[in-house]
XYZ file of C-alpha atoms in Angstrom:
784
model
C 54.756 -78.799 -1.283
C 55.015 -74.306 -1.605
C 52.154 -74.642 -4.484
C 50.208 -76.531 -2.165
C 50.697 -74.555 0.922
C 50.126 -71.875 -1.807
C 46.491 -73.561 -2.528
C 46.254 -73.585 1.077
C 46.536 -70.086 1.864
C 45.153 -69.373 -1.282
C 41.554 -71.590 -0.074
C 41.000 -69.148 3.358
C 40.319 -65.945 0.821
C 37.867 -67.812 -1.093
C 35.919 -69.764 1.244
C 34.023 -67.528 3.652
C 35.068 -68.567 6.834
C 38.862 -66.847 7.211
C 37.356 -63.789 7.326
C 35.062 -63.602 8.892
C 37.000 -65.381 12.358
C 39.281 -62.866 11.072
C 36.687 -59.480 11.182
C 35.408 -61.152 14.253
C 38.604 -61.103 16.408
C 39.252 -57.380 14.282
C 35.827 -56.503 15.871
C 36.269 -58.321 19.403
C 39.552 -56.701 20.421
C 38.462 -53.103 19.077
C 34.610 -52.834 20.863
C 36.786 -54.193 24.093
C 40.097 -52.298 23.848
C 38.712 -49.249 23.008
C 35.265 -49.094 23.157
C 33.254 -50.616 25.781
C 34.099 -49.385 29.622
C 35.948 -52.188 31.053
C 38.612 -53.152 32.573
C 40.874 -54.041 29.283
C 39.750 -50.904 27.397
C 43.314 -48.604 26.665
C 42.257 -45.649 26.909
C 39.904 -45.851 30.140
C 43.231 -48.131 32.413
C 44.996 -45.169 30.774
C 48.209 -47.564 30.771
C 50.817 -46.599 27.164
C 51.036 -50.480 26.844
C 49.048 -53.719 25.090
C 48.526 -55.862 28.827
C 45.049 -55.851 27.991
C 44.992 -57.059 24.184
C 47.239 -60.132 24.867
C 45.575 -61.520 28.076
C 42.432 -61.383 26.095
C 44.593 -62.684 22.566
C 44.641 -66.759 23.692
C 41.283 -66.795 24.685
C 40.382 -65.219 21.171
C 42.392 -67.620 19.347
C 41.321 -70.406 21.769
C 38.123 -70.393 19.966
C 38.843 -68.773 16.645
C 42.407 -70.799 14.961
C 40.310 -74.480 15.977
C 37.701 -72.204 13.944
C 39.541 -71.869 10.548
C 42.008 -74.906 11.429
C 38.616 -77.587 11.621
C 38.310 -78.108 7.802
C 41.717 -78.596 7.568
C 41.358 -83.427 7.461
C 37.800 -83.099 8.482
C 36.962 -82.045 4.794
C 39.582 -83.226 3.416
C 38.323 -87.129 4.494
C 34.519 -86.176 4.964
C 34.459 -84.606 0.929
C 37.130 -88.046 -0.223
C 39.948 -85.106 -1.262
C 42.934 -86.994 0.220
C 43.287 -90.139 -1.840
C 43.827 -88.361 -4.324
C 46.193 -85.616 -2.145
C 48.235 -88.848 -1.707
C 48.366 -90.317 -4.735
C 50.734 -86.400 -5.229
C 54.191 -87.394 -5.549
C 54.479 -84.573 -1.889
C 54.714 -86.550 0.967
C 52.784 -87.086 4.636
C 54.873 -85.165 5.993
C 54.798 -81.408 2.918
C 50.629 -81.868 3.288
C 50.749 -81.982 7.159
C 53.349 -78.710 7.213
C 52.109 -76.746 3.593
C 48.096 -77.122 6.316
C 49.653 -75.957 8.876
C 51.932 -72.795 7.761
C 49.317 -71.337 6.411
C 47.331 -71.752 9.108
C 50.390 -69.914 10.699
C 50.548 -67.387 7.792
C 46.972 -66.522 8.527
C 47.406 -65.775 12.218
C 50.009 -62.939 11.360
C 48.020 -62.209 8.588
C 45.209 -61.634 11.054
C 48.350 -59.535 13.513
C 49.312 -57.272 11.357
C 46.223 -55.097 11.521
C 46.366 -54.830 15.138
C 49.131 -52.416 14.179
C 47.321 -49.959 14.492
C 47.121 -50.157 18.580
C 50.727 -50.000 19.024
C 50.302 -46.652 16.873
C 48.082 -45.365 18.334
C 49.488 -46.223 22.289
C 52.862 -43.666 20.254
C 50.587 -40.986 19.369
C 48.791 -41.352 22.577
C 51.974 -42.031 25.580
C 52.749 -39.068 27.616
C 54.973 -37.953 26.166
C 54.384 -39.106 22.362
C 56.910 -42.302 21.936
C 56.997 -43.141 25.785
C 56.444 -46.706 25.001
C 58.319 -49.503 25.433
C 58.631 -51.503 21.730
C 61.255 -54.834 24.126
C 58.252 -56.138 25.903
C 56.103 -55.514 22.808
C 58.233 -57.719 20.613
C 58.450 -60.080 22.645
C 54.454 -60.263 23.386
C 53.619 -60.755 19.872
C 56.501 -63.706 19.633
C 54.959 -65.147 22.767
C 51.093 -64.701 20.544
C 53.176 -66.328 17.649
C 54.165 -69.560 20.135
C 51.126 -69.959 20.947
C 49.729 -69.830 17.795
C 51.729 -72.778 16.649
C 50.925 -75.365 20.208
C 46.592 -74.093 18.939
C 47.882 -74.645 15.405
C 48.988 -78.863 16.007
C 46.438 -79.289 18.190
C 43.249 -77.891 15.445
C 45.230 -80.264 13.078
C 45.664 -83.192 15.063
C 41.563 -83.180 15.918
C 41.154 -82.750 12.458
C 42.449 -85.748 11.239
C 39.602 -87.379 14.750
C 36.893 -87.055 12.592
C 35.168 -86.021 9.422
C 33.065 -83.897 11.187
C 34.233 -81.100 11.595
C 32.436 -79.517 14.017
C 33.056 -82.692 16.220
C 36.804 -81.654 15.140
C 36.036 -78.302 16.294
C 34.219 -79.140 20.076
C 37.917 -81.573 20.255
C 40.378 -78.498 19.368
C 38.449 -76.131 21.886
C 37.857 -78.898 24.854
C 41.624 -79.768 24.142
C 43.427 -75.855 23.930
C 41.044 -75.274 27.289
C 42.667 -77.799 29.248
C 46.095 -77.467 27.927
C 45.473 -73.139 28.751
C 44.123 -72.828 32.064
C 43.107 -76.739 32.843
C 46.157 -77.781 35.105
C 46.420 -74.243 36.146
C 43.256 -74.560 37.663
C 43.568 -77.808 39.596
C 46.977 -75.572 40.934
C 44.976 -72.967 42.056
C 42.067 -75.623 43.607
C 44.324 -76.688 46.383
C 46.231 -73.438 46.601
C 49.574 -73.991 44.311
C 50.789 -76.892 46.145
C 50.442 -79.251 43.091
C 52.247 -77.434 41.460
C 50.975 -79.123 37.563
C 50.909 -75.902 36.070
C 53.392 -76.091 34.151
C 52.691 -78.452 32.163
C 49.821 -76.207 31.023
C 50.644 -73.544 28.265
C 49.204 -70.235 30.338
C 51.549 -69.946 32.501
C 54.169 -70.205 29.675
C 52.407 -67.822 27.796
C 52.336 -65.411 30.470
C 56.122 -64.969 30.932
C 57.250 -64.257 27.196
C 53.314 -61.723 27.124
C 55.395 -59.758 29.027
C 58.523 -59.578 27.538
C 60.723 -61.699 28.369
C 61.680 -64.914 26.045
C 62.612 -68.162 28.292
C 63.696 -71.124 26.683
C 62.593 -73.097 28.449
C 58.826 -71.261 27.758
C 60.651 -72.261 24.110
C 61.258 -76.180 23.965
C 57.631 -76.520 25.956
C 56.029 -74.986 22.351
C 58.324 -75.766 20.121
C 58.288 -79.427 22.266
C 53.664 -78.485 22.084
C 53.624 -77.876 18.870
C 56.098 -80.888 17.838
C 54.154 -83.590 19.472
C 50.622 -82.227 18.104
C 52.774 -82.397 14.227
C 53.298 -85.293 14.735
C 51.038 -87.271 15.813
C 48.570 -85.896 13.004
C 50.873 -87.114 10.670
C 51.090 -90.665 11.631
C 46.761 -90.413 11.732
C 47.411 -89.143 8.673
C 49.646 -92.561 7.808
C 46.638 -94.271 9.575
C 49.882 -96.135 11.399
C 48.506 -98.266 14.381
C 51.424 -98.465 16.632
C 51.383 -96.577 19.355
C 55.435 -97.401 20.552
C 56.176 -94.118 18.325
C 53.335 -91.818 20.141
C 54.591 -92.681 23.472
C 59.321 -92.928 22.558
C 57.884 -88.844 21.391
C 56.459 -88.907 25.060
C 59.148 -89.447 26.551
C 61.096 -87.477 24.245
C 59.591 -83.691 24.560
C 59.145 -84.655 27.900
C 63.075 -86.094 28.952
C 63.998 -82.297 27.092
C 61.766 -79.779 29.446
C 63.186 -80.685 32.205
C 67.006 -80.891 30.880
C 65.984 -77.579 29.838
C 64.244 -76.377 33.459
C 67.898 -77.108 34.640
C 69.805 -75.827 31.299
C 67.863 -72.403 29.798
C 68.585 -68.462 29.464
C 66.079 -65.567 29.635
C 66.388 -62.791 27.507
C 64.420 -59.753 29.557
C 63.647 -57.259 26.741
C 61.775 -54.653 28.588
C 63.816 -51.798 28.530
C 63.709 -51.018 32.000
C 64.861 -54.876 32.359
C 62.176 -55.603 34.986
C 62.129 -58.733 35.276
C 65.516 -59.712 35.798
C 66.539 -59.872 39.563
C 69.035 -59.174 41.241
C 72.118 -61.580 42.123
C 70.387 -59.884 46.044
C 67.485 -60.915 45.205
C 68.035 -63.882 44.221
C 71.076 -65.321 46.850
C 68.651 -64.399 49.537
C 66.065 -67.204 47.476
C 68.188 -69.183 47.592
C 68.459 -69.020 51.377
C 64.130 -69.958 51.947
C 63.780 -74.813 52.205
C 60.650 -74.508 54.130
C 57.653 -72.652 53.152
C 57.212 -69.415 53.011
C 53.427 -67.459 51.845
C 52.877 -64.193 50.540
C 49.712 -63.119 51.480
C 49.334 -59.883 48.978
C 45.424 -58.085 50.647
C 44.592 -56.587 46.990
C 42.370 -59.031 45.235
C 39.918 -57.588 43.575
C 38.593 -54.978 40.934
C 39.598 -51.492 42.866
C 40.678 -48.608 39.316
C 42.979 -49.644 36.864
C 45.616 -47.569 38.722
C 46.261 -50.134 41.480
C 44.432 -53.031 38.971
C 48.144 -51.828 37.089
C 49.988 -52.287 40.137
C 48.231 -55.825 41.640
C 49.356 -56.733 37.646
C 53.254 -56.360 38.321
C 53.133 -57.373 42.102
C 51.113 -60.857 40.987
C 54.457 -61.089 37.810
C 57.054 -60.018 39.933
C 56.011 -62.441 42.388
C 55.275 -65.610 40.164
C 59.568 -64.660 39.191
C 60.740 -65.318 42.357
C 58.665 -68.433 42.390
C 59.583 -69.811 39.606
C 63.435 -69.180 41.136
C 62.268 -71.611 44.496
C 59.004 -72.891 44.322
C 59.072 -72.711 47.856
C 57.637 -69.684 48.116
C 53.793 -69.630 47.852
C 51.855 -66.686 46.569
C 48.155 -65.852 47.907
C 45.748 -62.890 46.850
C 42.944 -62.555 49.212
C 40.591 -59.644 50.237
C 40.459 -57.591 52.481
C 37.427 -56.759 53.003
C 35.796 -59.031 55.791
C 39.427 -58.739 57.451
C 39.785 -55.180 57.392
C 39.544 -54.253 61.499
C 42.151 -57.884 61.913
C 44.739 -55.878 59.285
C 44.068 -52.346 61.340
C 45.400 -54.081 64.781
C 47.837 -55.645 63.567
C 49.221 -52.123 61.859
C 47.855 -52.302 58.134
C 46.307 -49.412 57.879
C 43.919 -48.971 55.078
C 45.173 -45.934 52.381
C 42.400 -44.040 50.068
C 42.428 -43.372 45.870
C 41.190 -41.028 44.496
C 39.401 -42.499 41.231
C 37.692 -40.376 37.859
C 34.320 -42.276 36.309
C 31.664 -40.140 34.352
C 33.637 -36.973 34.871
C 32.929 -37.644 39.136
C 35.762 -38.124 41.465
C 35.609 -40.543 44.407
C 37.628 -42.636 46.438
C 38.024 -45.787 46.992
C 39.654 -47.316 50.589
C 41.412 -50.667 50.322
C 44.663 -52.493 52.457
C 47.639 -52.766 50.534
C 49.512 -54.270 51.956
C 52.065 -57.935 51.933
C 52.503 -60.472 55.098
C 55.403 -62.404 54.585
C 55.751 -65.531 57.052
C 57.637 -68.348 57.364
C 59.499 -70.528 59.774
C 57.227 -69.277 62.726
C 58.383 -65.267 61.980
C 55.958 -62.464 60.259
C 56.082 -58.564 59.109
C 54.056 -56.542 56.931
C 54.430 -53.747 54.572
C 52.796 -51.229 52.325
C 52.479 -51.009 48.883
C 52.723 -47.923 48.351
C 54.891 -45.315 50.026
C 53.180 -42.827 53.036
C 53.543 -39.115 51.324
C 51.445 -36.517 51.085
C 54.386 -35.067 48.542
C 52.893 -37.242 45.265
C 50.770 -37.628 43.045
C 48.787 -40.546 42.094
C 51.055 -40.948 39.457
C 54.486 -39.793 41.232
C 53.204 -42.441 44.488
C 52.225 -45.224 41.916
C 55.768 -45.105 39.572
C 57.959 -45.328 42.897
C 54.834 -47.932 44.194
C 56.425 -50.395 40.904
C 60.337 -49.008 41.818
C 59.975 -50.352 45.675
C 58.949 -54.081 44.280
C 61.631 -55.523 44.989
C 63.172 -53.533 46.823
C 60.443 -54.760 50.009
C 59.887 -57.622 49.177
C 63.129 -58.710 49.091
C 64.035 -57.331 52.945
C 60.711 -58.378 53.692
C 61.484 -62.032 52.845
C 65.541 -61.613 53.841
C 63.512 -59.858 57.790
C 61.237 -63.851 58.460
C 64.759 -65.468 56.934
C 67.757 -64.697 58.672
C 68.695 -66.622 61.320
C 69.688 -63.880 63.474
C 69.848 -59.817 63.493
C 72.816 -57.712 64.062
C 72.822 -55.675 67.295
C 72.559 -51.640 67.837
C 73.573 -49.754 70.224
C 71.812 -46.735 71.542
C 74.761 -44.066 73.080
C 73.492 -43.183 76.629
C 75.742 -40.955 79.479
C 76.689 -37.969 76.976
C 73.161 -36.430 77.896
C 71.766 -37.645 74.739
C 67.220 -37.544 73.454
C 65.383 -39.302 75.809
C 63.949 -43.186 74.970
C 60.267 -41.087 75.121
C 62.173 -39.139 72.018
C 63.333 -41.616 70.111
C 60.309 -44.032 69.994
C 58.914 -43.508 66.909
C 62.347 -43.671 65.111
C 63.467 -46.439 67.862
C 60.393 -48.920 67.960
C 60.123 -48.785 64.078
C 64.072 -50.415 63.885
C 63.732 -52.654 66.431
C 61.131 -55.552 63.750
C 64.668 -55.609 62.212
C 67.052 -54.234 64.798
C 68.412 -56.406 68.037
C 68.123 -52.612 70.607
C 70.286 -52.721 73.859
C 71.244 -48.553 75.757
C 74.229 -48.590 75.988
C 76.106 -45.983 78.290
C 79.746 -44.348 78.417
C 79.537 -43.998 82.091
C 81.574 -46.789 83.023
C 84.390 -45.912 80.865
C 85.374 -44.329 83.811
C 85.556 -47.451 85.752
C 86.462 -50.044 83.955
C 87.579 -48.204 79.988
C 88.974 -52.260 78.786
C 86.026 -53.738 79.722
C 83.222 -51.484 78.536
C 84.730 -51.258 74.867
C 85.417 -55.298 74.443
C 80.834 -55.318 75.456
C 80.801 -52.624 72.746
C 82.738 -53.617 70.428
C 79.911 -56.859 70.056
C 77.440 -53.825 68.347
C 77.634 -53.629 65.197
C 75.939 -50.145 65.303
C 76.123 -47.218 67.255
C 73.206 -44.929 67.316
C 74.648 -41.140 68.858
C 71.607 -39.108 69.783
C 71.965 -35.613 70.210
C 74.830 -35.711 73.436
C 74.406 -32.453 75.210
C 77.700 -32.992 77.264
C 81.014 -33.305 76.342
C 83.197 -36.448 76.144
C 86.084 -37.399 77.623
C 88.918 -38.537 76.013
C 88.328 -42.663 76.848
C 85.206 -42.530 75.775
C 85.719 -41.030 72.992
C 88.990 -43.162 72.621
C 86.404 -46.571 73.361
C 84.305 -45.113 70.010
C 86.875 -44.269 67.790
C 88.039 -48.066 68.637
C 85.044 -49.254 68.085
C 84.938 -48.092 65.005
C 88.370 -49.096 64.338
C 87.283 -52.546 65.263
C 85.087 -52.647 62.360
C 81.262 -51.108 63.861
C 78.774 -48.532 62.110
C 78.389 -45.742 63.136
C 74.891 -43.001 63.511
C 76.055 -39.793 64.365
C 72.921 -36.688 65.431
C 75.377 -33.844 67.014
C 73.713 -30.014 67.528
C 77.334 -27.894 67.876
C 75.455 -25.580 68.558
C 73.430 -24.698 71.343
C 68.855 -23.920 70.502
C 66.376 -24.134 73.117
C 63.333 -24.596 71.266
C 61.025 -24.230 74.261
C 62.961 -21.808 75.964
C 61.741 -19.825 72.520
C 58.557 -20.655 72.328
C 58.198 -19.260 76.146
C 59.755 -16.392 76.413
C 60.281 -15.451 72.516
C 63.485 -15.216 72.869
C 66.114 -17.699 72.859
C 70.641 -17.485 72.806
C 72.250 -20.299 70.572
C 75.377 -20.673 71.766
C 78.495 -23.370 70.051
C 78.304 -26.001 72.476
C 81.149 -27.834 73.187
C 81.209 -31.335 72.753
C 84.895 -32.534 72.133
C 84.445 -34.214 68.832
C 85.759 -31.845 66.795
C 89.295 -34.464 66.447
C 87.539 -37.202 65.796
C 85.258 -36.515 63.629
C 87.778 -34.147 61.958
C 89.966 -37.335 61.532
C 87.067 -39.190 58.956
C 87.106 -36.270 56.982
C 84.267 -33.760 57.980
C 84.273 -30.737 60.526
C 80.346 -29.421 62.161
C 80.778 -26.219 61.477
C 79.299 -23.938 64.379
C 76.721 -21.355 62.537
C 72.934 -22.019 62.043
C 71.589 -22.344 58.548
C 68.548 -20.583 57.845
C 67.431 -21.961 55.230
C 63.806 -19.888 52.983
C 63.256 -23.896 52.373
C 61.106 -24.875 55.359
C 58.789 -25.741 57.776
C 56.117 -23.934 59.312
C 55.159 -23.451 62.994
C 51.813 -23.174 64.059
C 51.886 -20.080 66.298
C 49.167 -17.306 67.918
C 48.143 -14.530 66.340
C 46.054 -13.057 67.800
C 42.049 -13.583 68.990
C 38.636 -14.622 68.072
C 36.056 -14.162 70.633
C 37.408 -15.676 73.422
C 38.946 -19.116 70.038
C 42.624 -18.864 69.690
C 43.436 -17.864 66.294
C 46.210 -20.307 64.701
C 48.582 -19.557 61.662
C 51.144 -22.354 60.533
C 54.008 -19.901 58.466
C 56.822 -20.577 58.111
C 60.707 -20.788 60.308
C 63.138 -20.601 58.303
C 64.869 -21.827 61.191
C 63.411 -25.779 60.665
C 65.084 -25.911 57.188
C 63.762 -28.730 54.733
C 66.590 -31.145 53.958
C 65.885 -32.643 49.759
C 67.939 -36.457 49.418
C 70.457 -37.218 47.166
C 67.675 -38.930 45.040
C 71.321 -41.676 43.091
C 71.063 -42.264 46.563
C 69.237 -45.613 48.548
C 69.869 -43.499 51.787
C 67.179 -41.128 50.046
C 66.022 -42.084 46.818
C 62.507 -41.660 47.056
C 62.336 -39.843 50.364
C 60.078 -37.028 51.493
C 61.463 -33.801 51.657
C 63.855 -33.457 55.903
C 62.647 -31.629 58.538
C 65.395 -30.480 60.566
C 65.983 -27.979 63.487
C 68.877 -24.894 63.555
C 70.946 -26.825 61.656
C 74.832 -26.295 61.239
C 77.183 -27.478 58.394
C 79.227 -29.542 57.437
C 82.364 -29.535 55.466
C 84.094 -32.219 54.315
C 87.136 -31.722 54.182
C 90.395 -33.658 52.346
C 91.400 -37.778 52.971
C 91.348 -41.326 51.421
C 87.607 -40.962 51.921
C 84.816 -41.800 49.959
C 81.976 -38.872 51.359
C 78.604 -39.250 50.055
C 76.228 -36.162 51.149
C 73.276 -37.819 52.121
C 71.157 -33.262 52.789
C 70.854 -30.340 51.185
C 69.817 -27.375 51.841
C 68.268 -25.353 48.741
C 70.178 -22.540 47.199
C 68.781 -20.323 49.174
C 70.796 -20.116 52.116
C 72.138 -17.702 55.030
C 74.594 -18.694 57.682
C 73.520 -18.189 61.575
C 76.561 -17.010 63.567
C 76.600 -18.418 67.674
C 76.549 -16.847 70.085
C 72.868 -14.739 68.950
C 69.559 -14.287 69.604
C 66.488 -16.156 68.083
C 63.532 -14.272 67.910
C 59.960 -15.306 66.776
C 59.598 -11.346 65.518
C 61.416 -12.157 63.016
C 59.125 -14.455 61.362
C 57.003 -11.552 60.531
C 59.894 -10.004 58.943
C 59.304 -9.874 55.192
C 63.034 -12.579 54.154
C 64.614 -11.388 50.891
C 66.614 -13.375 48.509
C 68.434 -10.658 48.849
C 69.950 -11.878 51.830
C 69.850 -15.411 51.127
C 73.056 -15.565 49.082
C 74.252 -18.371 51.140
C 74.620 -21.265 48.794
C 74.567 -25.167 49.140
C 75.272 -26.126 51.836
C 75.280 -29.466 53.594
C 73.204 -31.365 56.666
C 74.665 -35.167 56.669
C 76.687 -37.178 54.458
C 77.640 -40.249 54.758
C 81.742 -41.648 54.719
C 82.997 -45.079 53.381
C 86.553 -46.287 53.282
C 89.336 -47.279 55.542
C 89.450 -45.077 58.824
C 92.185 -43.409 60.303
C 92.366 -43.291 64.283
C 92.572 -39.880 65.652
C 94.371 -41.513 68.421
C 96.958 -43.237 65.803
C 100.571 -41.884 66.588
C 99.429 -40.149 69.124
C 98.996 -40.992 73.229
C 96.123 -43.375 74.090
C 94.041 -42.312 77.393
C 93.922 -46.037 78.198
C 95.456 -50.182 76.782
C 93.766 -52.012 75.485
C 93.395 -55.569 73.334
C 91.463 -54.386 70.398
C 93.239 -51.432 69.959
C 93.712 -50.572 66.041
C 94.693 -47.671 63.672
C 92.244 -48.518 61.590
C 89.371 -49.707 59.673
C 88.651 -51.336 56.716
C 85.443 -51.255 54.208
C 83.581 -48.820 56.966
C 80.845 -46.485 56.964
C 79.208 -43.743 59.880
C 76.360 -41.183 58.321
C 76.701 -37.560 60.062
C 73.952 -35.585 60.498
C 74.233 -31.468 61.950
C 71.217 -31.966 63.484
C 70.461 -33.882 66.517
C 66.955 -33.111 66.521
C 66.439 -35.164 62.998
C 65.614 -38.989 64.667
C 63.786 -36.575 68.224
C 59.993 -36.654 68.343
C 57.535 -35.232 69.659
C 54.445 -35.810 71.729
C 51.140 -35.767 72.366
C 49.051 -36.313 75.529
C 51.975 -38.253 77.163
C 52.624 -40.017 74.200
C 55.366 -40.484 71.460
C 54.070 -39.276 68.006
C 55.371 -40.508 65.008
C 58.257 -38.856 63.687
C 57.321 -38.714 59.853
C 54.372 -36.219 60.628
C 53.670 -32.716 63.011
C 50.829 -32.710 65.226
C 50.822 -29.732 64.439
C 50.595 -28.473 61.312
C 49.668 -31.504 60.050
C 52.668 -31.060 58.511
C 54.915 -35.033 56.327
C 58.281 -34.811 56.864
C 60.750 -38.071 55.196
C 62.660 -38.379 58.793
C 61.379 -42.175 60.045
C 62.478 -42.888 56.468
C 66.096 -41.205 56.270
C 67.247 -42.771 58.910
C 65.595 -46.103 58.753
C 66.995 -46.713 55.222
C 69.915 -44.591 56.468
C 71.163 -48.053 59.414
C 69.674 -50.164 57.413
C 72.466 -48.817 54.490
C 74.883 -49.121 57.600
C 74.616 -52.679 58.814
C 73.821 -53.894 55.290
C 76.938 -56.527 54.089
C 74.491 -58.500 51.027
C 73.104 -54.516 48.427
C 70.339 -55.154 49.226
C 69.484 -51.521 50.099
C 70.750 -50.245 47.033
C 67.793 -52.313 45.560
C 65.889 -48.958 46.603
C 67.249 -47.589 43.249
C 66.563 -50.026 40.450
C 64.540 -46.825 38.311
C 61.570 -48.894 36.019
C 58.697 -46.456 33.763
C 55.406 -47.012 33.729
C 54.346 -45.265 30.418
C 51.065 -43.308 31.130
C 48.500 -42.122 27.553
C 48.256 -38.333 28.025
C 44.317 -38.385 29.467
C 42.622 -35.344 27.989
C 44.577 -35.946 24.650
C 43.076 -39.391 24.307
C 39.405 -38.564 25.770
C 40.219 -35.515 23.364
C 41.079 -37.466 20.674
C 39.037 -40.300 21.706
C 36.970 -40.770 18.044
C 39.223 -39.912 16.603
C 41.648 -43.252 18.193
C 38.673 -45.710 17.939
C 37.700 -44.857 14.325
C 41.344 -45.374 13.452
C 41.166 -49.166 15.705
C 37.947 -50.497 14.933
C 36.663 -49.175 11.390
C 39.895 -49.346 9.155
C 41.638 -52.823 10.483
C 38.370 -53.973 9.262
C 38.227 -52.066 5.825
C 41.649 -52.531 5.676
C 41.197 -56.568 5.650
C 37.632 -56.298 2.981
C 39.508 -54.475 0.732
C 41.986 -57.232 1.178
C 39.770 -59.702 0.750
C 37.988 -58.649 -2.630
C 41.815 -56.500 -4.131
C 43.270 -60.907 -3.535
C 39.948 -62.330 -5.160
C 40.195 -59.614 -8.220
C 43.125 -60.109 -8.610
C 43.289 -64.233 -8.418
C 40.363 -64.463 -11.127
C 42.140 -61.821 -12.918
C 45.266 -64.280 -13.152
C 42.835 -67.379 -13.990
C 41.829 -66.082 -16.904
C 44.925 -64.774 -18.294
C 46.251 -68.428 -17.692
């Protein structure tokens, strides 16, 4: 067999056909990937990966491999050498395998020069070497298995006719049918006919992104083996169809069995195509068709096309796990007004083309529909603090969380209940509207007053215990012992809680009206309660040089008052804990006259969520705050108090503040500690207070005067989600993905050099190899 394999391989390079085929393959790849200004150009796309190459290759090999294999048997039949070949002491299988492996070896030879592409993106990556070798290796493996199928089909069609053109056309037709035909049929029926798994493309897509799945390997091996077997049957002139049917049934059964017993190996460095256990559990509850519509169809820009591709690949992972999940990508061009009416506001992205900057408006929205329930979300985080690259990075990282969260929202049968505590001078509804209206989309909300504790404490506690979480938003009046005990026992019985506490009274309205206000301690009678849980909210205000701005009148020009946005150190910008899902990827949070939190030693796990900068100053109370101080030049020497905690997460078994103490009233719900409970304490009551514009609530995320964007709403929403999350859903926000970019400036500067490397050099090496190969072959023949 080895001499025949050597003969077949040698014949490829003594015949110009193979050299032309490989040359065309390298030339077309080089032009599309590095020269032509289209969607496949790696330098224009700006990503350090070879996805365009692995997308183009199957279509190119659809024509190039049949061009190589068409003469394998057709030529033997045409000139009559097949009979001579059979007289040699070799079996039909050896003949088939020698031609198969010779073609496969030629295919591998054609891929070797494409390693220059890997070298290029390695050197142009930002930073150098920032590429995913695991994904690239997996993609090359995908091409290898794809080639085995194409070659086996090409060999089979070569036995059908003495005419090489007929063999070529037959191979192209069968390959096209198997690669794209079944997927096209499935798409035409909106994926209701799940027959695309019969096609090659469905299995190649998985491997080509770096995921090795035994189902895909079994498919390719089965397909190759089947066509090689019927090639051998044709070569043996065996007319018995029974054997062919038996092999068909065997391979079908093997693939069906493999659908239930399989392994997946995600070769990507960050395991981006591995679904979390939480996601798997949630989508396993889908029993009816769940429709996901992504309004991101079309060629928008390289960055958005990348997001589109990653989204499609992620959704295909979900659909593969549960066939009830139906995916649809739709254009927003004709329904933009309808989308805006449904709260789907457009986004814009700046693109550079031929040195000119332009903005594109698009709708990166997703709608999830299940069992008469629907929800929608944006794929792009909406914050001005991110560059476009950062925004894209966050979008990729949040893919799994956003989709899993939306699916869980429409699939879950019951909503958890939240009590908004009133009765102690808490913020009015109009000031909490922006925050609570968003919360109401996921949870059941109800106002709950503690006034009834005075007349019927047992019933009040019983009714409060039916809720899952309590929000205490900026109380201004003192809590009685009975009210405190009610909240304490709500927590002891497993209730979660979000505290937004101001221990200092600082009236901002008075400040703006008179230019001065007195800040003084506020006695809420909550110190001992929070102390028992492990925190203390102090009676000091934190001034921070890292602060937001307020708009002040600074003079007049004619009759027009001039306003200026100036930093106000009493409104600090709090940084989020980047290692916690509540605060990861959120913009800085704006606080107003925030207090400081001390954590105390006990058995409770404490995680700071919002902290100050290092340049802080403690402002003791009682004390006057004057707007005139904004004119004073701030010196870093006066801001040496260091990092302060504004918000903290408490987790663990909370002891009752009334443990071993006299109880204000008797109750059958009495517990002295809670198990695995959670609460968030924020030392600022205004963190959830939205502004009012023309009598209407204004978005909590934006300041109506300065138009600055803040992470207040995101922080509070994430905090609620985390506190009520019993399945680990919110932890998906901690997923980190590295979207690898090219160094665009370096790529443009060195463009000509890398174009020559990737177009001219591979073809030059091919020509040198052919020349050296033939010279060496002639030399060996003369020597013999």
